[in-house]
XYZ file of C-alpha atoms in Angstrom:
693
model
C 83.949 85.836 -12.696
C 81.304 88.637 -13.399
C 79.371 87.315 -10.515
C 82.314 88.012 -8.159
C 82.859 91.350 -9.384
C 79.383 92.429 -8.727
C 79.723 90.951 -5.526
C 82.892 93.183 -4.923
C 81.259 96.317 -5.896
C 78.413 95.752 -3.832
C 80.791 94.984 -0.787
C 82.728 97.850 -1.539
C 79.343 99.999 -1.889
C 78.332 98.801 1.239
C 81.355 99.641 2.995
C 81.633 102.917 1.649
C 78.095 103.511 2.560
C 78.853 102.471 6.478
C 82.145 104.492 6.413
C 79.889 107.665 4.966
C 77.232 106.733 7.671
C 79.950 106.613 10.240
C 81.714 109.957 9.212
C 78.028 111.608 9.312
C 77.441 110.213 12.920
C 80.778 111.158 14.428
C 80.478 115.026 12.640
C 76.912 115.173 14.373
C 78.507 113.712 17.490
C 80.595 116.892 17.481
C 78.360 119.306 16.223
C 75.421 118.052 18.794
C 77.400 116.867 21.822
C 75.437 116.233 24.966
C 75.368 118.937 27.553
C 77.700 117.587 29.917
C 79.061 120.627 31.872
C 82.913 119.862 33.564
C 81.397 120.938 36.531
C 77.741 120.614 38.196
C 75.974 123.444 39.725
C 75.898 121.860 43.008
C 75.156 123.031 46.677
C 78.135 125.058 48.414
C 79.111 122.847 51.179
C 81.081 123.787 54.261
C 82.640 121.098 56.005
C 84.452 120.411 59.451
C 88.303 119.808 59.651
C 87.583 115.979 58.785
C 85.286 116.465 56.040
C 82.149 116.121 57.864
C 78.965 118.251 56.464
C 78.990 121.385 59.029
C 76.292 123.691 56.369
C 75.318 123.620 52.816
C 73.453 126.500 50.698
C 70.806 125.479 48.466
C 71.950 126.083 44.608
C 70.808 129.415 42.950
C 67.487 127.707 41.700
C 66.737 126.460 45.165
C 67.879 122.934 45.246
C 69.479 120.893 47.796
C 72.074 119.333 45.459
C 75.025 117.472 47.265
C 77.950 116.656 45.186
C 78.189 112.927 45.697
C 81.228 110.422 44.770
C 80.779 106.652 45.059
C 83.332 106.436 47.558
C 80.661 108.307 49.655
C 77.985 105.861 49.211
C 76.850 102.813 50.677
C 78.325 99.768 48.052
C 75.068 97.912 48.877
C 72.826 100.838 47.594
C 74.815 101.356 44.297
C 74.091 97.252 43.803
C 70.832 97.685 44.507
C 70.111 100.669 42.209
C 72.060 99.066 39.385
C 70.306 95.804 39.794
C 66.599 97.512 39.937
C 67.481 100.042 37.332
C 70.037 98.523 34.686
C 71.398 94.886 35.390
C 73.973 94.998 32.380
C 74.775 98.868 33.049
C 78.223 97.788 33.082
C 77.908 95.651 29.729
C 76.491 97.782 27.071
C 77.491 100.952 25.702
C 74.405 103.076 26.692
C 71.440 101.503 25.214
C 70.339 97.958 26.689
C 68.932 96.578 23.245
C 67.694 93.076 25.456
C 65.686 95.457 27.857
C 63.947 97.205 24.838
C 62.957 94.366 23.173
C 61.353 92.955 26.622
C 59.382 96.083 26.866
C 58.373 96.408 23.574
C 57.028 92.539 23.941
C 55.208 93.250 26.887
C 53.682 96.484 25.551
C 52.552 94.345 22.574
C 51.168 91.529 24.724
C 49.350 93.743 27.284
C 48.548 97.104 25.556
C 50.394 99.274 28.709
C 54.064 99.680 29.822
C 54.864 96.968 32.093
C 58.748 97.834 32.431
C 60.792 100.085 30.873
C 63.823 99.626 29.065
C 66.027 102.763 30.253
C 69.652 102.423 31.086
C 71.275 104.521 33.417
C 73.147 106.099 30.723
C 69.992 107.213 29.362
C 68.120 107.984 32.378
C 71.112 110.755 32.723
C 70.416 112.100 29.167
C 66.893 112.582 30.361
C 68.034 114.415 33.750
C 70.459 116.809 31.597
C 67.927 117.378 29.129
C 64.497 117.196 30.526
C 61.937 115.872 28.084
C 58.534 117.757 27.375
C 56.577 114.742 26.692
C 57.182 110.801 26.259
C 57.288 110.302 22.766
C 58.896 107.834 20.317
C 61.167 110.534 19.245
C 62.218 111.710 22.751
C 63.119 108.058 23.614
C 65.154 108.076 20.419
C 66.688 111.090 21.664
C 67.654 109.703 24.815
C 68.921 106.489 23.438
C 71.419 108.648 21.240
C 72.332 110.824 23.873
C 72.955 107.613 26.292
C 75.593 106.623 23.529
C 77.409 109.879 23.587
C 77.186 110.066 27.010
C 79.108 106.543 27.108
C 81.862 107.798 24.609
C 82.570 110.619 27.032
C 82.285 109.460 30.202
C 83.522 106.440 32.222
C 81.065 104.081 33.680
C 81.933 105.413 37.563
C 81.495 109.036 36.245
C 77.873 108.342 34.712
C 76.947 106.832 38.142
C 78.192 109.663 39.887
C 76.397 111.952 37.664
C 72.914 110.253 38.042
C 73.354 109.723 41.817
C 73.905 113.801 41.824
C 70.870 114.707 39.412
C 68.475 112.048 40.989
C 65.292 113.442 42.305
C 64.220 112.834 45.440
C 61.085 114.910 45.985
C 60.696 118.312 46.373
C 63.844 120.227 45.835
C 66.050 117.402 46.939
C 68.129 116.249 44.440
C 71.598 113.652 44.731
C 71.543 110.800 47.155
C 73.328 112.952 49.642
C 70.783 115.025 50.103
C 67.886 112.600 50.378
C 69.979 110.267 52.781
C 70.327 113.508 55.116
C 66.797 114.985 54.792
C 64.860 111.523 55.387
C 67.353 109.639 57.681
C 69.834 112.274 59.101
C 72.867 110.510 57.741
C 75.165 110.535 55.147
C 74.505 107.345 52.583
C 78.001 105.820 53.600
C 75.752 104.611 56.304
C 72.726 103.343 54.865
C 70.683 100.252 55.845
C 69.256 97.910 53.715
C 65.510 99.157 54.246
C 67.027 102.703 53.774
C 68.927 101.669 50.544
C 65.788 100.358 48.806
C 63.816 103.230 49.825
C 66.230 105.621 47.967
C 66.071 103.438 44.846
C 62.613 103.283 44.760
C 62.158 107.194 44.771
C 63.566 108.691 41.878
C 61.074 106.687 39.269
C 58.257 108.682 40.565
C 59.875 111.308 43.400
C 56.917 113.261 44.561
C 54.192 110.571 44.397
C 56.601 108.053 46.681
C 57.758 111.243 49.172
C 57.455 109.716 52.447
C 56.847 112.882 54.212
C 53.783 113.331 52.258
C 52.826 109.896 50.859
C 53.996 107.484 53.337
C 51.960 104.741 52.507
C 52.878 104.633 49.013
C 56.675 105.159 50.000
C 56.013 102.141 52.077
C 54.528 99.973 49.386
C 57.189 101.141 46.768
C 60.114 100.214 49.185
C 58.829 96.254 49.424
C 58.357 96.122 46.095
C 62.378 96.813 45.594
C 62.700 94.212 48.238
C 60.965 91.831 46.607
C 63.087 92.661 43.534
C 66.451 92.068 45.136
C 65.494 88.923 46.700
C 64.350 87.478 42.890
C 67.496 89.120 41.610
C 69.519 87.127 44.610
C 71.019 90.275 45.599
C 69.312 89.658 49.003
C 68.579 86.739 50.889
C 64.766 86.483 51.791
C 65.197 86.676 55.634
C 67.376 89.728 55.558
C 64.471 91.239 53.159
C 62.205 90.412 55.940
C 64.075 92.172 58.304
C 63.927 95.116 56.336
C 60.619 95.022 55.503
C 59.868 95.287 59.507
C 61.840 98.497 59.888
C 59.322 101.541 59.997
C 59.450 104.437 56.963
C 59.760 107.546 58.573
C 57.638 110.295 57.639
C 60.019 112.999 58.685
C 61.677 115.449 56.443
C 65.052 116.919 58.419
C 66.571 119.906 57.886
C 69.889 119.884 56.404
C 72.882 120.412 58.853
C 73.136 124.013 59.743
C 76.038 123.944 61.906
C 78.595 127.083 62.764
C 76.139 129.320 61.159
C 78.118 132.506 61.128
C 81.351 130.880 60.373
C 79.747 128.879 57.590
C 78.330 132.338 55.927
C 82.098 133.939 56.607
C 83.222 131.458 54.099
C 80.891 131.898 51.297
C 83.282 134.796 49.631
C 85.756 131.812 49.323
C 83.379 129.386 47.607
C 84.576 127.786 44.384
C 82.132 126.176 42.229
C 82.328 122.210 43.337
C 84.757 122.418 45.688
C 83.823 122.133 49.621
C 85.038 125.011 51.706
C 86.759 123.404 55.227
C 86.695 125.104 58.745
C 89.029 123.994 61.628
C 85.613 123.019 63.669
C 84.668 119.537 64.721
C 81.528 118.553 63.967
C 80.777 116.907 67.395
C 82.084 119.370 69.233
C 79.976 122.193 67.652
C 77.015 120.000 68.065
C 77.634 119.838 71.745
C 77.997 123.640 72.267
C 75.084 124.901 70.285
C 72.864 122.348 72.126
C 74.277 123.959 75.376
C 74.006 127.504 74.143
C 70.705 126.939 72.884
C 69.537 125.523 76.214
C 71.168 128.057 78.088
C 69.577 130.905 76.699
C 66.218 129.294 76.892
C 66.784 129.340 80.966
C 68.546 132.607 80.913
C 65.410 134.069 79.275
C 63.977 136.399 76.519
C 66.459 138.572 74.241
C 69.398 137.284 76.175
C 72.027 135.302 74.007
C 75.294 133.133 74.708
C 78.528 133.125 72.384
C 81.290 130.300 72.917
C 84.665 129.978 71.525
C 86.510 126.426 71.956
C 90.144 125.962 70.889
C 92.984 124.063 71.263
C 95.846 126.127 72.623
C 98.654 124.034 71.291
C 97.669 124.763 67.729
C 95.443 127.581 68.071
C 92.354 125.528 65.913
C 88.758 126.606 66.926
C 87.322 123.672 67.504
C 83.809 125.000 68.109
C 82.574 128.383 68.034
C 79.116 129.551 68.523
C 78.053 133.083 67.472
C 74.630 133.256 69.357
C 72.000 131.280 71.111
C 69.936 130.370 67.810
C 71.072 132.160 64.331
C 67.392 132.460 63.396
C 66.039 133.876 66.449
C 65.565 137.671 65.711
C 64.812 138.334 69.432
C 67.827 137.378 70.497
C 69.641 139.539 67.283
C 70.718 135.610 66.843
C 72.520 137.030 63.413
C 74.812 138.806 65.305
C 78.474 136.870 65.898
C 78.997 138.152 69.735
C 82.307 136.006 69.486
C 83.658 139.230 67.339
C 82.002 142.283 69.330
C 83.979 144.263 71.625
C 82.572 144.351 75.016
C 83.838 145.248 78.411
C 85.688 141.964 79.955
C 84.917 142.447 83.546
C 87.451 140.771 85.892
C 88.496 138.184 83.369
C 91.988 140.042 82.606
C 93.002 139.825 86.371
C 94.924 136.669 86.087
C 97.262 138.466 83.961
C 97.889 141.281 86.344
C 99.228 138.497 89.019
C 100.845 137.111 86.408
C 103.496 139.696 85.849
C 103.516 140.667 89.442
C 104.735 136.701 90.119
C 107.161 137.341 86.984
C 108.614 140.147 88.501
C 108.972 138.835 92.062
C 106.402 141.051 94.075
C 104.656 138.438 95.346
C 104.198 134.496 96.177
C 100.607 132.788 96.647
C 100.814 133.671 100.366
C 101.683 137.225 100.344
C 99.130 139.247 102.296
C 97.580 142.352 100.857
C 95.366 144.807 101.761
C 91.328 144.658 100.379
C 90.329 147.973 102.247
C 89.130 151.312 100.653
C 91.886 153.202 98.922
C 92.455 156.202 96.518
C 94.870 155.997 93.400
C 94.943 159.910 92.383
C 90.919 160.261 92.266
C 90.289 156.539 91.079
C 88.328 154.651 93.822
C 88.089 151.056 92.777
C 85.139 148.943 95.197
C 84.522 145.552 95.174
C 81.438 143.863 93.228
C 79.796 143.239 96.623
C 80.928 146.427 98.205
C 82.422 144.768 100.978
C 85.683 144.191 102.244
C 87.795 141.655 103.208
C 90.682 143.255 105.247
C 94.369 141.226 104.677
C 94.040 138.280 102.478
C 96.475 136.367 100.254
C 97.139 136.808 96.867
C 95.725 133.565 96.135
C 92.523 134.138 97.927
C 92.360 138.045 96.178
C 92.369 136.463 92.776
C 90.210 133.381 93.901
C 87.733 135.618 95.389
C 88.406 138.117 92.736
C 88.578 141.392 94.860
C 88.987 144.412 92.844
C 91.234 146.528 95.128
C 93.928 144.046 95.773
C 94.031 143.504 91.833
C 94.237 147.328 91.298
C 96.833 147.568 94.271
C 99.360 145.273 91.933
C 98.258 146.680 88.499
C 99.561 149.608 90.348
C 102.676 147.790 90.864
C 103.358 146.286 87.588
C 101.803 149.363 85.288
C 99.106 149.507 82.907
C 100.860 150.260 79.876
C 103.254 147.042 80.579
C 100.012 145.006 80.825
C 98.626 146.352 77.524
C 101.881 145.722 75.933
C 102.108 142.101 77.069
C 98.655 141.780 75.272
C 99.295 143.339 72.163
C 102.876 140.718 72.274
C 100.366 138.014 72.504
C 98.468 139.240 69.336
C 95.881 140.985 70.844
C 94.824 144.908 70.952
C 92.512 145.669 73.787
C 90.457 149.047 72.793
C 90.765 152.053 74.656
C 88.469 154.984 74.880
C 89.833 157.575 72.474
C 93.135 159.458 72.892
C 93.430 158.050 76.666
C 96.747 155.898 77.947
C 96.076 153.004 79.655
C 94.901 153.214 83.124
C 94.341 151.666 86.403
C 90.743 150.697 85.168
C 91.742 148.061 82.647
C 92.191 145.711 85.693
C 88.656 145.878 85.959
C 87.164 145.869 82.867
C 87.715 149.515 81.714
C 88.859 148.157 78.058
C 87.203 146.570 75.116
C 88.111 142.864 74.250
C 86.233 140.393 71.966
C 85.430 136.957 73.211
C 87.970 135.348 70.760
C 90.529 137.846 72.214
C 90.042 136.373 75.407
C 90.163 132.597 74.176
C 93.700 133.737 72.953
C 94.834 135.042 75.492
C 93.620 132.382 77.972
C 95.763 129.700 75.337
C 98.762 130.975 76.945
C 97.400 129.850 80.324
C 96.619 126.330 78.846
C 100.113 126.104 76.820
C 102.915 127.045 79.432
C 102.880 130.855 78.814
C 102.958 130.698 75.003
C 99.567 132.221 72.883
C 98.660 130.989 69.507
C 96.491 133.176 67.176
C 93.318 131.485 66.936
C 91.656 130.612 63.524
C 88.845 128.766 62.057
C 89.473 128.710 58.556
C 87.632 131.877 57.728
C 90.614 134.162 57.397
C 92.549 135.388 54.362
C 94.942 132.859 53.086
C 97.639 135.303 53.756
C 96.807 136.138 57.392
C 99.524 136.284 60.073
C 99.549 133.446 62.657
C 101.969 134.004 65.366
C 102.798 132.837 68.777
C 104.389 134.460 71.822
C 105.052 134.444 75.565
C 102.474 136.231 77.921
C 103.671 134.881 80.883
C 107.065 132.756 81.873
C 106.714 129.228 82.922
C 106.870 129.802 86.370
C 104.481 133.085 86.716
C 102.179 131.017 84.454
C 102.123 127.904 86.360
C 101.324 129.706 89.832
C 98.261 131.619 88.110
C 96.986 127.888 86.772
C 97.752 126.448 90.575
C 95.276 129.476 91.625
C 92.647 129.137 89.448
C 92.332 125.228 89.556
C 91.376 125.893 92.966
C 88.313 128.434 92.013
C 84.951 126.619 93.429
C 82.869 125.053 90.561
C 79.383 126.908 90.106
C 76.616 124.903 92.206
C 75.731 121.629 90.538
C 78.798 121.704 88.315
C 81.138 118.529 88.649
C 84.728 119.144 88.927
C 86.189 118.481 85.794
C 89.995 119.358 86.437
C 89.605 122.679 84.737
C 90.990 126.502 85.972
C 88.747 129.248 85.248
C 88.070 132.777 85.930
C 84.737 134.594 85.670
C 83.881 138.469 85.115
C 81.076 140.812 84.958
C 80.923 143.921 83.262
C 79.919 147.544 84.661
C 76.560 147.668 84.575
C 75.553 143.965 84.444
C 75.809 143.763 80.640
C 77.974 141.386 80.280
C 79.093 137.943 82.100
C 82.383 136.119 81.260
C 83.875 132.660 82.268
C 87.057 131.473 80.856
C 88.158 128.121 81.604
C 91.001 125.783 80.573
C 92.631 122.203 81.025
C 96.069 121.332 79.955
C 95.018 121.744 76.169
C 91.665 123.005 75.455
C 90.101 126.554 76.216
C 86.650 127.522 76.591
C 85.314 130.855 76.736
C 81.689 132.064 77.488
C 79.985 135.435 76.917
C 76.505 135.943 78.127
C 74.189 138.988 77.811
C 72.085 140.769 75.420
C 73.442 141.958 72.021
C 72.390 145.474 72.299
C 74.335 145.687 75.504
C 71.321 146.186 77.964
C 71.427 145.859 81.384
C 70.190 142.389 82.780
C 69.696 142.623 86.476
C 71.465 139.801 88.128
C 73.368 139.114 85.618
C 77.117 137.632 86.685
C 79.883 135.649 85.462
C 79.593 133.326 88.379
C 75.883 132.805 88.391
C 75.285 133.063 84.532
C 78.119 132.166 82.595
C 80.379 129.486 84.562
C 77.485 127.153 84.529
C 77.732 126.905 80.702
C 80.971 127.090 80.862
C 81.267 123.650 82.664
C 78.508 121.963 80.933
C 80.073 122.936 77.340
C 83.341 121.312 78.560
C 81.463 118.566 79.265
C 78.968 118.134 76.086
C 82.151 119.042 73.671
C 82.804 115.428 73.774
C 86.627 116.382 74.423
C 88.564 114.088 77.031
C 89.771 116.304 80.020
C 93.827 116.795 79.615
C 95.126 117.493 83.026
C 96.900 120.552 84.066
C 100.349 120.594 83.868
C 102.645 119.944 87.389
C 104.569 121.974 89.039
C 107.725 123.007 87.333
C 111.166 121.786 88.968
C 112.820 124.390 91.205
C 109.826 126.559 91.544
C 109.769 128.500 94.811
C 106.314 128.442 96.197
C 106.722 128.813 100.187
C 104.059 128.789 103.175
C 103.226 131.763 104.404
C 105.667 131.182 107.372
C 108.639 130.818 105.664
C 108.149 133.696 103.344
C 111.128 136.318 103.186
C 110.305 139.555 104.642
C 109.800 141.168 101.307
C 107.430 139.056 100.547
C 105.365 138.345 103.554
C 103.015 141.729 102.411
C 102.563 143.144 99.632
C 104.009 146.679 99.248
C 107.011 145.811 102.079
C 109.978 147.680 101.004
C 113.795 145.997 101.300
C 113.930 146.730 105.154
C 110.772 144.559 105.828
C 108.833 147.728 106.974
C 105.123 148.138 105.610
C 105.038 151.244 103.145
C 101.023 151.195 103.743
C 99.425 153.405 106.590
C 97.215 151.900 108.967
C 94.207 154.001 109.014
C 91.703 151.562 110.658
C 90.860 152.016 114.294
C 92.610 149.698 116.647
C 90.439 146.517 117.781
C 88.428 146.946 120.950
C 86.922 144.105 122.679
C 83.465 145.231 123.218
C 81.844 141.854 124.889
C 82.487 140.445 127.521
C 83.351 143.733 128.848
C 86.568 144.221 131.019
C 86.033 142.807 135.010
C 83.037 140.919 134.024
C 81.605 138.137 136.001
C 80.100 135.590 133.381
C 77.802 132.419 134.253
C 78.113 130.109 131.438
C 77.292 127.386 134.064
C 81.124 125.454 134.040
C 79.882 123.354 136.443
C 77.129 121.439 134.165
C 77.200 119.055 131.464
C 75.190 121.845 129.300
C 78.225 124.831 129.959
C 77.594 127.309 127.336
C 80.333 128.727 125.211
C 81.126 132.439 125.927
C 80.054 134.958 122.593
C 83.250 137.409 121.788
C 83.117 140.674 119.943
C 85.154 143.382 118.810
C 85.008 146.747 116.865
C 88.020 148.005 114.692
C 90.853 146.361 113.778
C 92.232 144.672 110.483
C 90.765 141.579 109.462
C 91.855 138.519 109.869
C 91.966 138.319 113.943
C 93.746 136.232 116.032
C 91.813 135.474 119.527
C 93.749 133.867 122.582
C 92.559 132.995 125.730
C 95.197 132.906 128.892
C 97.729 133.051 126.148
C 96.476 130.010 124.270
C 95.405 130.410 120.637
C 91.792 129.415 119.999
C 91.634 127.580 116.689
C 91.626 128.922 113.446
C 92.106 133.090 112.167
C 88.563 134.800 111.707
C 87.630 137.271 109.617
C 84.513 138.069 111.580
C 84.429 140.310 114.829
C 82.453 137.724 116.482
C 83.859 134.646 117.974
C 83.081 131.843 120.723
C 85.215 130.553 123.254
C 84.354 127.465 125.608
C 86.495 127.706 128.565
C 87.684 124.733 130.421
C 86.468 125.792 133.604
C 85.799 128.722 136.097
C 87.778 131.380 137.179
C 89.643 134.383 135.991
C 90.648 134.433 132.241
C 92.707 136.980 130.150
C 91.327 136.993 126.476
C 93.196 138.761 123.933
C 92.655 139.407 120.080
C 95.291 140.673 117.581
C 94.988 142.159 114.522
C 96.344 141.941 110.818
C 98.468 144.922 111.478
C 99.750 143.218 114.990
C 97.449 145.431 117.057
C 96.176 143.888 120.422
C 93.269 144.463 122.950
C 92.829 142.157 126.162
C 89.743 142.135 128.834
C 89.835 139.843 132.352
C 86.539 138.335 132.873
C 85.842 135.584 135.899
C 83.858 132.591 134.190
C 81.251 130.765 136.817
């Protein structure tokens, strides 16, 4: 009984000591918790609409530390990491006693460290509290911290934090940053060779950096492969194939796409939360490459800006503010998609669209392209020449200035500006000036985004959407509005789809318009298919003149290449609306035969050109064309005066076609007298009688 009593007292004492020790450890744990912040300081990420990385910004201390979740990492890599670093990771409570005993035994027998006994939890403890020495005290502290960490975090969270903080050489932390820098890919798609290299790097990150010590990195990778085979995680053949892969000595820059939009997103940054744009990464990559290549060809100091948007939603899928954000010679830091410039002729489609809406014109309505004076305003064509009578279709496709201003004068500049504002675009006019006819030729300020937004209406059946890319305030208003009715909108699409592509470009089923601002300062091209709109600006950010710059030559090729490199499938343009009246010229009602005709069908404009006169051959001439030989020559016909186009007749029979030139040829069918007649667009005629022999 006495012995039993002593045993009970001893057991109670031991239990008390253990309880007291446990209570003390509990209090110590509470008093000295491990430094585990709720959110780690990580790089700010800007992602595309699908969550792909567009741009990352280094942490305040200069590290690339990209947040890494296990579902973002290849599972085989995680298995290799655990196998190599801590094979009993899923079973221990922070300290692997067996591994420590093995390491101690190896050290005792060999006199140096053969293998470490640190667990992943202990390594995480070292990463969050970097040690100053490798003393026994430091190791004991790591073990205690590892136990504390295991009490607070799940195994999955420990792995994620390790993958976030593990060093990979230089200022690279986190496996995502290393995978992007060394392999140019997200860690979800690692090969076996890439995975084992990333497993090997954190032990000696500076010594094993492949960009500086390629041979050492190669050897470290092969050692990990051997370990994976011995652990039966890899087969010998699979490891042998992986060993044949080269180890690249290249360290890539991290993605830096959509630079202007990415910087604009920074004020919205919340620690640990990625920022998201409406941009699609593949589209952005294609457009940026097109802009860089084009700027190189265009020459120094010139830049390129591009906006590609979905007309059905207003989402911007790609935007390039400059040819190269980091090129100071091109002022690359300036976002030229938002700078107000003169749009040249790119607003003309909306002028004609209003005229179609009001029933003033049809596509085959004739309109006069000749010098005109609008109360002191005398518009001139880009090439300083004039075409005479042209159809509305030809006037828009050739981007003739005088016909556009004649139509704008009829529909009203104020009405055009009101329609723009209704569509969410407010062009900038000179101070204290009302809308005038000059706005039709670029006498107003707009941005590339403005133009793209207006053209979303053409691509979307006449209905525009406010463009947005995610940089806007959360409460920013998004509107949709009708800029043209459906039938008028289709007429413009039909005309612009017939514009000839630039030289060397493939026809992609798009409609487009070009423009050149006064003084050759800005070149524009805006095109669309049945869904997507792409706007292009070319010029100098300082608004300097560029001789030879033009929308068709400089910007249009970039537009077509941009559609190709965007990777977006072409959406067919809409078909002709049911019930739309689109007559041939000969079927036009008298009021639509010529622009400016009144209800009585009489042309209101005064004919100012002199009547046509045939100057060769002269009246009564005898002309030897060798009509009796097999090599009979044609007769060249020449005239002066008159209004183009011209129709020639020989003995009352029309020659083929209508010609705008003042020369023609006629091949007589035999010798003898013939009467030659020419009729101009105003219906005036001139005739000569000649004898052909």
